[in-house]
GROMACS .gro file of C-alpha atoms in nm:
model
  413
    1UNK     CA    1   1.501  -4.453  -1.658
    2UNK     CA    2   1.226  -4.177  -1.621
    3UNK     CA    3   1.304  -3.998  -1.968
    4UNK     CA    4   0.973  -4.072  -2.096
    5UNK     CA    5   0.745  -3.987  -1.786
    6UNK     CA    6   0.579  -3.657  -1.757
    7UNK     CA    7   0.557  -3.660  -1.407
    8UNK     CA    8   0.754  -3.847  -1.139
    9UNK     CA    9   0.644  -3.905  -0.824
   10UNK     CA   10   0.895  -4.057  -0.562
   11UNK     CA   11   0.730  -4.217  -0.218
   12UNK     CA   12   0.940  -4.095   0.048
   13UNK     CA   13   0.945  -4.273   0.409
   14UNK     CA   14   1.134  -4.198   0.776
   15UNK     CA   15   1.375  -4.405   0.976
   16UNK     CA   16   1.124  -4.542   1.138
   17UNK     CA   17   0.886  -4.637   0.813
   18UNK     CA   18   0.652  -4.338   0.849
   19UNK     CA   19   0.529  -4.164   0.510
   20UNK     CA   20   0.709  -3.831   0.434
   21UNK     CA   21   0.678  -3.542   0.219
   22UNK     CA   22   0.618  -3.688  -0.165
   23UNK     CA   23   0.931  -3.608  -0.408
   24UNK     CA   24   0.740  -3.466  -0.731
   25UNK     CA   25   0.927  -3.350  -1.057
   26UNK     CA   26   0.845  -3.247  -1.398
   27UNK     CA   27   0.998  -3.402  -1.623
   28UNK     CA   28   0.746  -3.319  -1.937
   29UNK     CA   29   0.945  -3.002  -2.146
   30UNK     CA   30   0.579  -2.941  -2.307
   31UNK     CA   31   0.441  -2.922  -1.968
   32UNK     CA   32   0.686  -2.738  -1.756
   33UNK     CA   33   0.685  -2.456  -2.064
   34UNK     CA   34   0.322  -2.392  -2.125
   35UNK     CA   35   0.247  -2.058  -2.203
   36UNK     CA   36   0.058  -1.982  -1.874
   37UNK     CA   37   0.254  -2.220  -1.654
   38UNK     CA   38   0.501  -2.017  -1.587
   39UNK     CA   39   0.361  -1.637  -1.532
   40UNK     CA   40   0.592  -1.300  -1.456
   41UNK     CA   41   0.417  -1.191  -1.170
   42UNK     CA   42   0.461  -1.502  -0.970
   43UNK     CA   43   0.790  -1.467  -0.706
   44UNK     CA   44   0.759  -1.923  -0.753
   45UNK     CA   45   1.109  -1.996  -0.888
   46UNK     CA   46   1.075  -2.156  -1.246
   47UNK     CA   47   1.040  -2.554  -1.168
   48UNK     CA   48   1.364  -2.749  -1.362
   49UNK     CA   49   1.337  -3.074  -1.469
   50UNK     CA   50   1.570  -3.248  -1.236
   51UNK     CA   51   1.494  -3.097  -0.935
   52UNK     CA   52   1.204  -3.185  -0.695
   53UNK     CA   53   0.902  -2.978  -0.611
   54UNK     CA   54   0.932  -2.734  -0.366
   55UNK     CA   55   0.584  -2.711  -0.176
   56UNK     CA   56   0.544  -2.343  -0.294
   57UNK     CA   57   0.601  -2.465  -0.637
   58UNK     CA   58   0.332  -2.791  -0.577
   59UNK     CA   59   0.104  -2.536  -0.451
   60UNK     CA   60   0.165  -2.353  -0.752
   61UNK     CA   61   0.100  -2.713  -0.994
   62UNK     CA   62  -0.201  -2.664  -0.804
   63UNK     CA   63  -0.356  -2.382  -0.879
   64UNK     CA   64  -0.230  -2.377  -1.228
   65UNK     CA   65  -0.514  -2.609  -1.345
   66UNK     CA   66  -0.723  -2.345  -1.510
   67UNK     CA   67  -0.453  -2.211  -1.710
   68UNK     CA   68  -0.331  -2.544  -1.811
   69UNK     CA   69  -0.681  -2.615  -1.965
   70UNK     CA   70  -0.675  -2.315  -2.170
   71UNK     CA   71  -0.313  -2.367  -2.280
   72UNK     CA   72  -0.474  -2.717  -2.367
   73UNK     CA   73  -0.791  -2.546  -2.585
   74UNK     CA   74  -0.539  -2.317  -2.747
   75UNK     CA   75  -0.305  -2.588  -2.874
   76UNK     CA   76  -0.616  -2.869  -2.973
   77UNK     CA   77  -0.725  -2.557  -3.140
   78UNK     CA   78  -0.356  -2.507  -3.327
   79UNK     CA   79  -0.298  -2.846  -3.471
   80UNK     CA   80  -0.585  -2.803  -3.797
   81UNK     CA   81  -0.434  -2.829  -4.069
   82UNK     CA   82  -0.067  -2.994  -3.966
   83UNK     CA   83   0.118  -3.265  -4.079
   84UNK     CA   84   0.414  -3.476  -3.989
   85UNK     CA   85   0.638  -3.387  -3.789
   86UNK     CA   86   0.493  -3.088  -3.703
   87UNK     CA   87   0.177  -3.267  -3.630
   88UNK     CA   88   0.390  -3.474  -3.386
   89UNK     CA   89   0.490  -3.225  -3.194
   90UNK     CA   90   0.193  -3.057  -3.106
   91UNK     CA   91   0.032  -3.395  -3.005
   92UNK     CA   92   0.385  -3.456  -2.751
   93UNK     CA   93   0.223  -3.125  -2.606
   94UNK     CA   94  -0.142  -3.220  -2.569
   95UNK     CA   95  -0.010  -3.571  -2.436
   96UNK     CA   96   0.178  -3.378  -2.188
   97UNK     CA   97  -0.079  -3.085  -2.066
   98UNK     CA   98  -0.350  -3.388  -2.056
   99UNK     CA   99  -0.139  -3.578  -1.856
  100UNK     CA  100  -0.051  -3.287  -1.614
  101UNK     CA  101  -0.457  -3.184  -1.604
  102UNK     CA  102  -0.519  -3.553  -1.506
  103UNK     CA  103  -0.210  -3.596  -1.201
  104UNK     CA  104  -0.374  -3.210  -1.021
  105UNK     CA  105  -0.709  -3.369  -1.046
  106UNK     CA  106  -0.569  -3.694  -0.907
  107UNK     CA  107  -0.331  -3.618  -0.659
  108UNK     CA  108  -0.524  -3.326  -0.468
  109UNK     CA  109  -0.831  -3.493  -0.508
  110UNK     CA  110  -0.904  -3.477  -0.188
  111UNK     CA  111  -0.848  -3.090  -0.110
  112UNK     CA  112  -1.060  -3.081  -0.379
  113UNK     CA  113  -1.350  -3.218  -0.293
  114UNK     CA  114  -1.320  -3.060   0.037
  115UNK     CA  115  -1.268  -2.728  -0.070
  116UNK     CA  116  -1.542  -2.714  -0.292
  117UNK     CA  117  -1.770  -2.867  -0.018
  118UNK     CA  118  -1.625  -2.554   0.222
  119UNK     CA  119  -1.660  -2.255  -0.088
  120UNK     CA  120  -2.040  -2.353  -0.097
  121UNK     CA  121  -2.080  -2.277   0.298
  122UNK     CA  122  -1.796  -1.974   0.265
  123UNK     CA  123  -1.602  -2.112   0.485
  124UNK     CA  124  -1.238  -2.260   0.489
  125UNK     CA  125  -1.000  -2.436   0.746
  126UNK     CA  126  -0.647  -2.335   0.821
  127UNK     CA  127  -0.500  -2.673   0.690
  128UNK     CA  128  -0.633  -2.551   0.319
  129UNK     CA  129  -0.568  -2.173   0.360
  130UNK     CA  130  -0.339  -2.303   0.031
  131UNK     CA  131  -0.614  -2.358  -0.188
  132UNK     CA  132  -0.742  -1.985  -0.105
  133UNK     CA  133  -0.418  -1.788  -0.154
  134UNK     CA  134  -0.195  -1.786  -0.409
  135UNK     CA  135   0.025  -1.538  -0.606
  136UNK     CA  136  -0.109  -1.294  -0.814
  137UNK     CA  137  -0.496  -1.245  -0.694
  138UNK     CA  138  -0.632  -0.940  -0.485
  139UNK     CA  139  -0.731  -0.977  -0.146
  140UNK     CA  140  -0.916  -0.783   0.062
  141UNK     CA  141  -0.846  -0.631   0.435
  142UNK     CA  142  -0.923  -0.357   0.674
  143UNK     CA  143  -0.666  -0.114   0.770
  144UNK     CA  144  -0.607   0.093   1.118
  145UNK     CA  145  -0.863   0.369   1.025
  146UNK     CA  146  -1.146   0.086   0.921
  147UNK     CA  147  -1.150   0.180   0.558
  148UNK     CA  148  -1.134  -0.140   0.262
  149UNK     CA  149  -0.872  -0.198   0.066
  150UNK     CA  150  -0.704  -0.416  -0.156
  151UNK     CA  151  -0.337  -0.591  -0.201
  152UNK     CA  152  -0.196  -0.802  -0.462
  153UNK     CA  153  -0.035  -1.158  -0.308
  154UNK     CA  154   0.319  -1.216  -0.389
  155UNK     CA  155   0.378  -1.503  -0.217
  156UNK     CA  156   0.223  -1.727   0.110
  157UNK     CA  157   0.326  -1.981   0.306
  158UNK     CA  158   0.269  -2.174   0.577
  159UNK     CA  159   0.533  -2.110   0.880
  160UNK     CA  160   0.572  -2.447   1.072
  161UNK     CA  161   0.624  -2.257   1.452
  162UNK     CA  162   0.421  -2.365   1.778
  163UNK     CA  163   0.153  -2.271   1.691
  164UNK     CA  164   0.180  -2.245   1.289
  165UNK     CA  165   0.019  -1.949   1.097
  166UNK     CA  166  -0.025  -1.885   0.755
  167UNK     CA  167   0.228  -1.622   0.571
  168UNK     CA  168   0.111  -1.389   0.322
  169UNK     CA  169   0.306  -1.089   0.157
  170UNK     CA  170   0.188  -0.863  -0.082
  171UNK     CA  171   0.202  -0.510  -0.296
  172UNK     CA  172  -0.028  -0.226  -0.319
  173UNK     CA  173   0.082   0.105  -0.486
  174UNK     CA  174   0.089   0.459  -0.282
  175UNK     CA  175   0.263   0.781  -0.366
  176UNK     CA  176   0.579   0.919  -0.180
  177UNK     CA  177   0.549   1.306  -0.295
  178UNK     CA  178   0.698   1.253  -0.613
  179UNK     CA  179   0.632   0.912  -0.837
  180UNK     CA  180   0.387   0.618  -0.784
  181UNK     CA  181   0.492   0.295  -0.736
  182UNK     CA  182   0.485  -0.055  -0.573
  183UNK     CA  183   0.503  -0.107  -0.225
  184UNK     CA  184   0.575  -0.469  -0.075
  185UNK     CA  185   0.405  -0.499   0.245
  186UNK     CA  186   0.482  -0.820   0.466
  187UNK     CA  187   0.394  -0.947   0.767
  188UNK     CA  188   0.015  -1.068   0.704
  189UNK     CA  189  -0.041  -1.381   0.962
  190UNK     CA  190  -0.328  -1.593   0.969
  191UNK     CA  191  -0.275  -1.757   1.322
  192UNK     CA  192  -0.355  -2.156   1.317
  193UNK     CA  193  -0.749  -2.178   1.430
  194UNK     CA  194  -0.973  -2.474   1.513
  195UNK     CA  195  -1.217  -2.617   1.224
  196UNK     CA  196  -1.405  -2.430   0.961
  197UNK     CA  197  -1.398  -2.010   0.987
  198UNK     CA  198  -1.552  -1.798   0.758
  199UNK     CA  199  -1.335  -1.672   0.523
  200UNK     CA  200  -1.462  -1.304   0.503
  201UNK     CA  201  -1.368  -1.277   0.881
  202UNK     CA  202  -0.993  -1.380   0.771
  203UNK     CA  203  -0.758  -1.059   0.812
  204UNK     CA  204  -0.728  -1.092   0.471
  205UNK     CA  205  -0.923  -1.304   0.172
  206UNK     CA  206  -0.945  -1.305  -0.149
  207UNK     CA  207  -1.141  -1.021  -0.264
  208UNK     CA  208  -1.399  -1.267  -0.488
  209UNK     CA  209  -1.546  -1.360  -0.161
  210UNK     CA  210  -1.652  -0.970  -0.074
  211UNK     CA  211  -2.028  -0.951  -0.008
  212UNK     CA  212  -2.044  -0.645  -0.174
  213UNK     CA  213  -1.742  -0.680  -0.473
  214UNK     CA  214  -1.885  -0.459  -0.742
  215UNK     CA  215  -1.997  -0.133  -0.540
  216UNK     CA  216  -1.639  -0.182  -0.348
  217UNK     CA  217  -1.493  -0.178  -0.672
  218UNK     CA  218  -1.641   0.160  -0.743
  219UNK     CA  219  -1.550   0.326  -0.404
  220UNK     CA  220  -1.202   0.213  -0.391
  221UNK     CA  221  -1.132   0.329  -0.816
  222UNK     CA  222  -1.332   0.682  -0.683
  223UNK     CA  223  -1.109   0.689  -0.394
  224UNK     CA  224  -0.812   0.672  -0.608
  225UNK     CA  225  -0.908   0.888  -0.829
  226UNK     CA  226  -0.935   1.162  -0.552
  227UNK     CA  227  -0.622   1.085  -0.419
  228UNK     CA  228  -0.466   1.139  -0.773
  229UNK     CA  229  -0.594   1.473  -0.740
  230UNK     CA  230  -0.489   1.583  -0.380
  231UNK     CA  231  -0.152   1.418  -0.498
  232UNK     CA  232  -0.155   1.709  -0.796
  233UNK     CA  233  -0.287   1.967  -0.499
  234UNK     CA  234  -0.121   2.202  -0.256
  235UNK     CA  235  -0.128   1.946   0.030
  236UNK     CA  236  -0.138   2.193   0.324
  237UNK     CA  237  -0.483   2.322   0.166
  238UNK     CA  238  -0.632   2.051   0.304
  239UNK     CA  239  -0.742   1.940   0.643
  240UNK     CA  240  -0.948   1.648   0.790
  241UNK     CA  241  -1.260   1.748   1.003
  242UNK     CA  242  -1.190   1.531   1.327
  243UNK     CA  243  -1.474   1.317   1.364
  244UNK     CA  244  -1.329   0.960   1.450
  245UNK     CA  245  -0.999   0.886   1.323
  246UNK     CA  246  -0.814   0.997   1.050
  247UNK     CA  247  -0.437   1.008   1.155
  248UNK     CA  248  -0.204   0.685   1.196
  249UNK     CA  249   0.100   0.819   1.364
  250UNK     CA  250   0.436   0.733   1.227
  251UNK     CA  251   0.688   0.651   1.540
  252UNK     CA  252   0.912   0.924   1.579
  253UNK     CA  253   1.252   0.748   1.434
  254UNK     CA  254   1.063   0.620   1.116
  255UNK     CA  255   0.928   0.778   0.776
  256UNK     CA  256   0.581   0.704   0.733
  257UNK     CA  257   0.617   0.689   0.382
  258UNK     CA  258   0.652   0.335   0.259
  259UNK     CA  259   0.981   0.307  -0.007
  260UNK     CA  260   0.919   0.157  -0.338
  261UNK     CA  261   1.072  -0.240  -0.376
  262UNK     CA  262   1.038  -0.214  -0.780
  263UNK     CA  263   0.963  -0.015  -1.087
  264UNK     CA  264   0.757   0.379  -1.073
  265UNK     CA  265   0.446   0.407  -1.234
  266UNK     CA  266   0.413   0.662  -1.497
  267UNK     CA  267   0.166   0.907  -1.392
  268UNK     CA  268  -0.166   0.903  -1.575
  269UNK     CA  269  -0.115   0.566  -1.733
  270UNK     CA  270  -0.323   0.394  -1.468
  271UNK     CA  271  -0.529   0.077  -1.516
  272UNK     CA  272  -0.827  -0.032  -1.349
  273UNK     CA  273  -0.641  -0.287  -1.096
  274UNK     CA  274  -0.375  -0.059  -1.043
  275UNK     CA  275  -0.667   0.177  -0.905
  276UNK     CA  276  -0.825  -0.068  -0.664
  277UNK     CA  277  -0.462  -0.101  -0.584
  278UNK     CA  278  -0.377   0.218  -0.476
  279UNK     CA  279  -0.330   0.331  -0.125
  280UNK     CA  280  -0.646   0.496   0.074
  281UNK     CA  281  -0.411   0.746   0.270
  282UNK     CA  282  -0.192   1.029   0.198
  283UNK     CA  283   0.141   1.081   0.408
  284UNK     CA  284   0.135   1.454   0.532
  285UNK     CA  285   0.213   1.600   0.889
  286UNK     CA  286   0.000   1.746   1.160
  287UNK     CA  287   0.031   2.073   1.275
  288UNK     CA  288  -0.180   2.019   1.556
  289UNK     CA  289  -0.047   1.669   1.680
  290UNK     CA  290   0.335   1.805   1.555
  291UNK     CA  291   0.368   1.455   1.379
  292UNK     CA  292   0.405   1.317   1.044
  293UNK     CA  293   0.172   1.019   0.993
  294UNK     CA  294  -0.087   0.899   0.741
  295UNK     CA  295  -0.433   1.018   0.672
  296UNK     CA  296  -0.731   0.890   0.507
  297UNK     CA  297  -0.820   0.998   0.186
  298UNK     CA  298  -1.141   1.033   0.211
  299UNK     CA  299  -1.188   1.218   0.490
  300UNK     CA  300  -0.979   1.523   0.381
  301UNK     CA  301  -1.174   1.851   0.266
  302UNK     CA  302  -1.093   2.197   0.187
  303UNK     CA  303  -0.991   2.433   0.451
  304UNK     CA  304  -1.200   2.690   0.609
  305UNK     CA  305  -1.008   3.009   0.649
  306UNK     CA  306  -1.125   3.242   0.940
  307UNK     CA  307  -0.950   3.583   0.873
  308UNK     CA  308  -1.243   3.747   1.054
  309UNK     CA  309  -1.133   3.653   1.388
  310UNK     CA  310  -0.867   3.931   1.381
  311UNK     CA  311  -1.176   4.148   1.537
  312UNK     CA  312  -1.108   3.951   1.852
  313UNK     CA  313  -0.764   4.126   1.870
  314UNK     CA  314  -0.801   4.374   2.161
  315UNK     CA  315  -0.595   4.616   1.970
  316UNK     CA  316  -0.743   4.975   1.758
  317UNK     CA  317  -0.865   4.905   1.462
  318UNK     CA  318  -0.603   5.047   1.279
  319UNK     CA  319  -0.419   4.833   1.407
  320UNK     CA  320  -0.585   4.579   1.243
  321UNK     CA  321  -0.596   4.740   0.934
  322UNK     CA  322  -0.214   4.794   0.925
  323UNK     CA  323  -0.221   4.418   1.055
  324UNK     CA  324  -0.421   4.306   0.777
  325UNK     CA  325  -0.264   4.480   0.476
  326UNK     CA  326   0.080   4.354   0.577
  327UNK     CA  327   0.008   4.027   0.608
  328UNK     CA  328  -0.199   4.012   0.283
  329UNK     CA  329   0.077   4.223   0.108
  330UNK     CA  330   0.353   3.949   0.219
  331UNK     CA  331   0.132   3.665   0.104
  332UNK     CA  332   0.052   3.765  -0.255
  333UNK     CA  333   0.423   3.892  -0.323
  334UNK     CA  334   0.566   3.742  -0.639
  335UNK     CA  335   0.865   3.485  -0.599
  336UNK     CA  336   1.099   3.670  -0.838
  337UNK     CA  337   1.128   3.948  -0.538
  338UNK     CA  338   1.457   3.906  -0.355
  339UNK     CA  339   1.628   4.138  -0.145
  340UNK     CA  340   2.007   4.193  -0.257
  341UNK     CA  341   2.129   3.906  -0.035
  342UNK     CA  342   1.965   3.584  -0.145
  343UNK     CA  343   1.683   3.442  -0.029
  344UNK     CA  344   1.685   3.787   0.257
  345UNK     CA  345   1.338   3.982   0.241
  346UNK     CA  346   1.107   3.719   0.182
  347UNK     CA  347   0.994   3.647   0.482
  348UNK     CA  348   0.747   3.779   0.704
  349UNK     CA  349   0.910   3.822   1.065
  350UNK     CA  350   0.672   3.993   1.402
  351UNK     CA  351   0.799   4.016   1.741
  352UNK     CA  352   0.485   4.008   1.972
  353UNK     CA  353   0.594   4.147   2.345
  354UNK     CA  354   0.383   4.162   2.649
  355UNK     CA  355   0.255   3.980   2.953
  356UNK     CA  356   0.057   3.666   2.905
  357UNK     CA  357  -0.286   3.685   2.792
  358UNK     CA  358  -0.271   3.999   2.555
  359UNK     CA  359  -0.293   3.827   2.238
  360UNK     CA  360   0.055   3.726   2.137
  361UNK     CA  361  -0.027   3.362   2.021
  362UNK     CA  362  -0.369   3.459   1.900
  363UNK     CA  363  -0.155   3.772   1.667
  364UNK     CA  364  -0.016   3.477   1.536
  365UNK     CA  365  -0.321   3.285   1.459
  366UNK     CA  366  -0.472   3.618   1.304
  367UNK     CA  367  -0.188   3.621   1.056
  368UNK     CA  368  -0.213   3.261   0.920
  369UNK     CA  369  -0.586   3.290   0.872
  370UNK     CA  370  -0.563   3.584   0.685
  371UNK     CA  371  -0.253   3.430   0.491
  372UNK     CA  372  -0.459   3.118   0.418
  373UNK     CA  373  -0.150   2.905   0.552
  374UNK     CA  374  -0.070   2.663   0.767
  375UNK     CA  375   0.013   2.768   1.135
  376UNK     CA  376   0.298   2.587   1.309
  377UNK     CA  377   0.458   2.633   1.657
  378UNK     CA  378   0.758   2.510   1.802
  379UNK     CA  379   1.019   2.475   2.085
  380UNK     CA  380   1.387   2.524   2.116
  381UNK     CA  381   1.477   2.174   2.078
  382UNK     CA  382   1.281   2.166   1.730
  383UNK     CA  383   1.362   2.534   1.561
  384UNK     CA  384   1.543   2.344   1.275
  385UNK     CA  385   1.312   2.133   1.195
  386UNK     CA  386   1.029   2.358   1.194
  387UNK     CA  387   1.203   2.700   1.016
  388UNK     CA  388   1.233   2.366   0.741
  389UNK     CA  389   0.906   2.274   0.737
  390UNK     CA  390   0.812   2.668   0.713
  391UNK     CA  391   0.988   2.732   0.439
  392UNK     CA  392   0.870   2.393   0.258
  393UNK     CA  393   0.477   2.448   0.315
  394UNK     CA  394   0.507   2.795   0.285
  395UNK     CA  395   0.402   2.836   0.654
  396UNK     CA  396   0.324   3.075   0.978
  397UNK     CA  397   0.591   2.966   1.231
  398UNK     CA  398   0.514   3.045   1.618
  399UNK     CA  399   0.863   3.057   1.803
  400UNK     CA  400   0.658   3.071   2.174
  401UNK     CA  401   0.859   3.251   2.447
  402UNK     CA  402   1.105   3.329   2.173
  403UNK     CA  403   1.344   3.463   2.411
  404UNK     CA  404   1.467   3.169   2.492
  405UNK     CA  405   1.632   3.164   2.132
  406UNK     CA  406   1.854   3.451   2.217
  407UNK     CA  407   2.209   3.380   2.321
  408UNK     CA  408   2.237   3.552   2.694
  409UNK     CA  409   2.419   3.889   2.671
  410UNK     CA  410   2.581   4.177   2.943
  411UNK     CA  411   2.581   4.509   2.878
  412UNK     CA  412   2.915   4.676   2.977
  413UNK     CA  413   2.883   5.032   3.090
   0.00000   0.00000   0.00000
């Protein structure tokens, strides 16, 4: 009955003779297979011909407009010069991209017209939050430390609770120590509000609507581009210089570092989105808060060694000396030195006596500056973890009050 419509549209009504939800299908081949109607990096499932719209996928109709005009162009363009049959078909297809064009204009008409009247003010209302978002474009949001960034939407929705609010999830790219790749982030809400609301104070908007897009551009590809070389670094060379905030702490049972939901990124084969993409922190771990956790990029700098506080050591100065060359001797040996057990004799052991407040913990200190490595301490309940971490950044471990590591003996006389 409907073989030769392009697009159906069914009236649908309730028990009691109130207008539903619209049943919409496309039945048009020419028009459901456009070249840009159906893209890869939309998650919309491909629309079949005798199945309904979903709304995702009428949202989707929707913002497909643009692309169906240029598939149009293209194939006006493609017909010079045919004949016949030939000729036939490729009018079949401009018949049914016209006729597609013509129902988006028509049936949204409406959110149309009021869209455009709410783009000119910058502003938007949460019942067209749909015309803003959809798969595919970069939006920009704030994170926990303040700093810009951007996301690529993978899907949105609207989630019909009391109150509603808005769905978005997307992907941004980070680094987990070894590869780059995609990471799906979820979660973003846009909670139901009252009339018009500018849309750069959403959580997250599209990132055509920044004030500022072409010198945010810049930062966020420079950021990147420093991360890429901290990620090539010796991470525990770096430290942040504590003014504000610069750590978001991981909870204790979780890995801060985000796992990858698709496909690595070869290293060095970055493009320009895939830079604005990128994360703006680095996962590392605190020595002074004891906690793994995320920190910004840009506010990481070199660190400044101090081996000349070894002259507050109230020892003799050769002392210090013998201190000094030990240390230094230890921390420029070559890796190929082993003792004849494995892995035995390359490490640096002291055993500090005394009563407290002769310099046991600042001995310590003394030896990691002159090192130039990181200085960790720990407790009983945590020796595993951090003799780990020691041996993996290369590190000064304090065992404080390491007597309490000893297994209790008796001397038998």
């Amino acid at each position: 009955m409907f073989a030769r419509y392009i697009i159906v549209v069914v009236k649908t009504f309730t028990a009691q003779g109130v207008p539903d939800d619209d049943e919409i299908a496309i039945r048009g081949d020419a028009l459901r297979e456009a070249p840009n109607f159906n893209t890869e990096d939309t998650s919309i499932p491909k629309i079949e011909k005798t199945s309904p719209l979903t709304a995702d996928q009428l949202e989707h109709f929707y913002h497909k407009i643009a692309d169906l005009r240029k598939d149009l162009l293209d194939i006006e363009k493609s017909k010079d010069g045919l004949e016949g049959q030939e000729l036939d078909n490729v009018a079949e297809k401009i018949f049914q991209l016209d006729a597609g064009i013509k129902f988006i204009t028509e049936y949204f008409s409406e959110a149309i017209h009021k869209k455009v009247g709410l783009r000119e003010q910058g502003t938007i209302t949460f019942e067209l939050l749909w015309t803003l978002f959809r798969p595919g474009i970069l939006v920009y949001k704030k994170n926990l430390l303040g700093e810009g960034c951007l996301h690529r939407v993978q899907r949105c929705r609207y989630v019909k609770t009391k109150p509603p609010w808005y769905y978005i999830e997307a992907s941004f790219i980070s680094f987990d120590g070894e590869d780059y790749g995609y990471i799906h982030e979820y979660d973003f809400r846009i909670p139901q509000f009252p009339g018009q609301r500018p849309i750069s104070s959403l959580p997250l908007y599209p990132f055509e609507f920044h004030a500022d897009r072409e010198e945010e551009e810049k930062r966020l590809i420079e950021r990147a581009e420093r991360a890429f070389v901290l990620n090539d670094r010796v991470m525990h060379r770096y430290l942040y210089e504590y003014k504000g905030h610069a750590l978001c702490r991981a909870p204790e049972s979780r890995n801060p570092i985000p796992k990858y939901s698709s496909i690595p990124i070869a290293r060095g084969l970055f493009t320009t989105e895939q830079k604005l993409l990128y994360s703006p922190v680095l996962y590392g771990f605190s020595f002074g808060d004891r906690i793994w956790g995320a920190f910004s990029v840009l506010r990481l700098k070199e660190v400044q060694w101090k081996p000349e506080i070894i002259e507050f050591l109230s020892i003799p100065p050769v002392n210090k000396d013998f201190l000094r060359s030990v240390v230094q001797a230890n921390a420029t040996k070559q890796d190929n030195f082993d003792d004849i057990v494995q892995d035995k004799g390359k490490s640096l052991i002291g055993l500090f006596t005394g009563p407290p407040g002769v310099g046991k913990t600042l001995t310590a200190e003394v030896m990691a500056e002159i090192a130039e490595r990181p200085f960790a301490t720990t407790a009983q309940k945590a020796l595993d973890s951090a003799l780990d971490l020691g041996s993996r950044w290369n590190a000064v471990v304090l065992l404080d009050e390491a007597d309490v590591f000893s297994p209790n003996t008796t001397t038998k006389t």
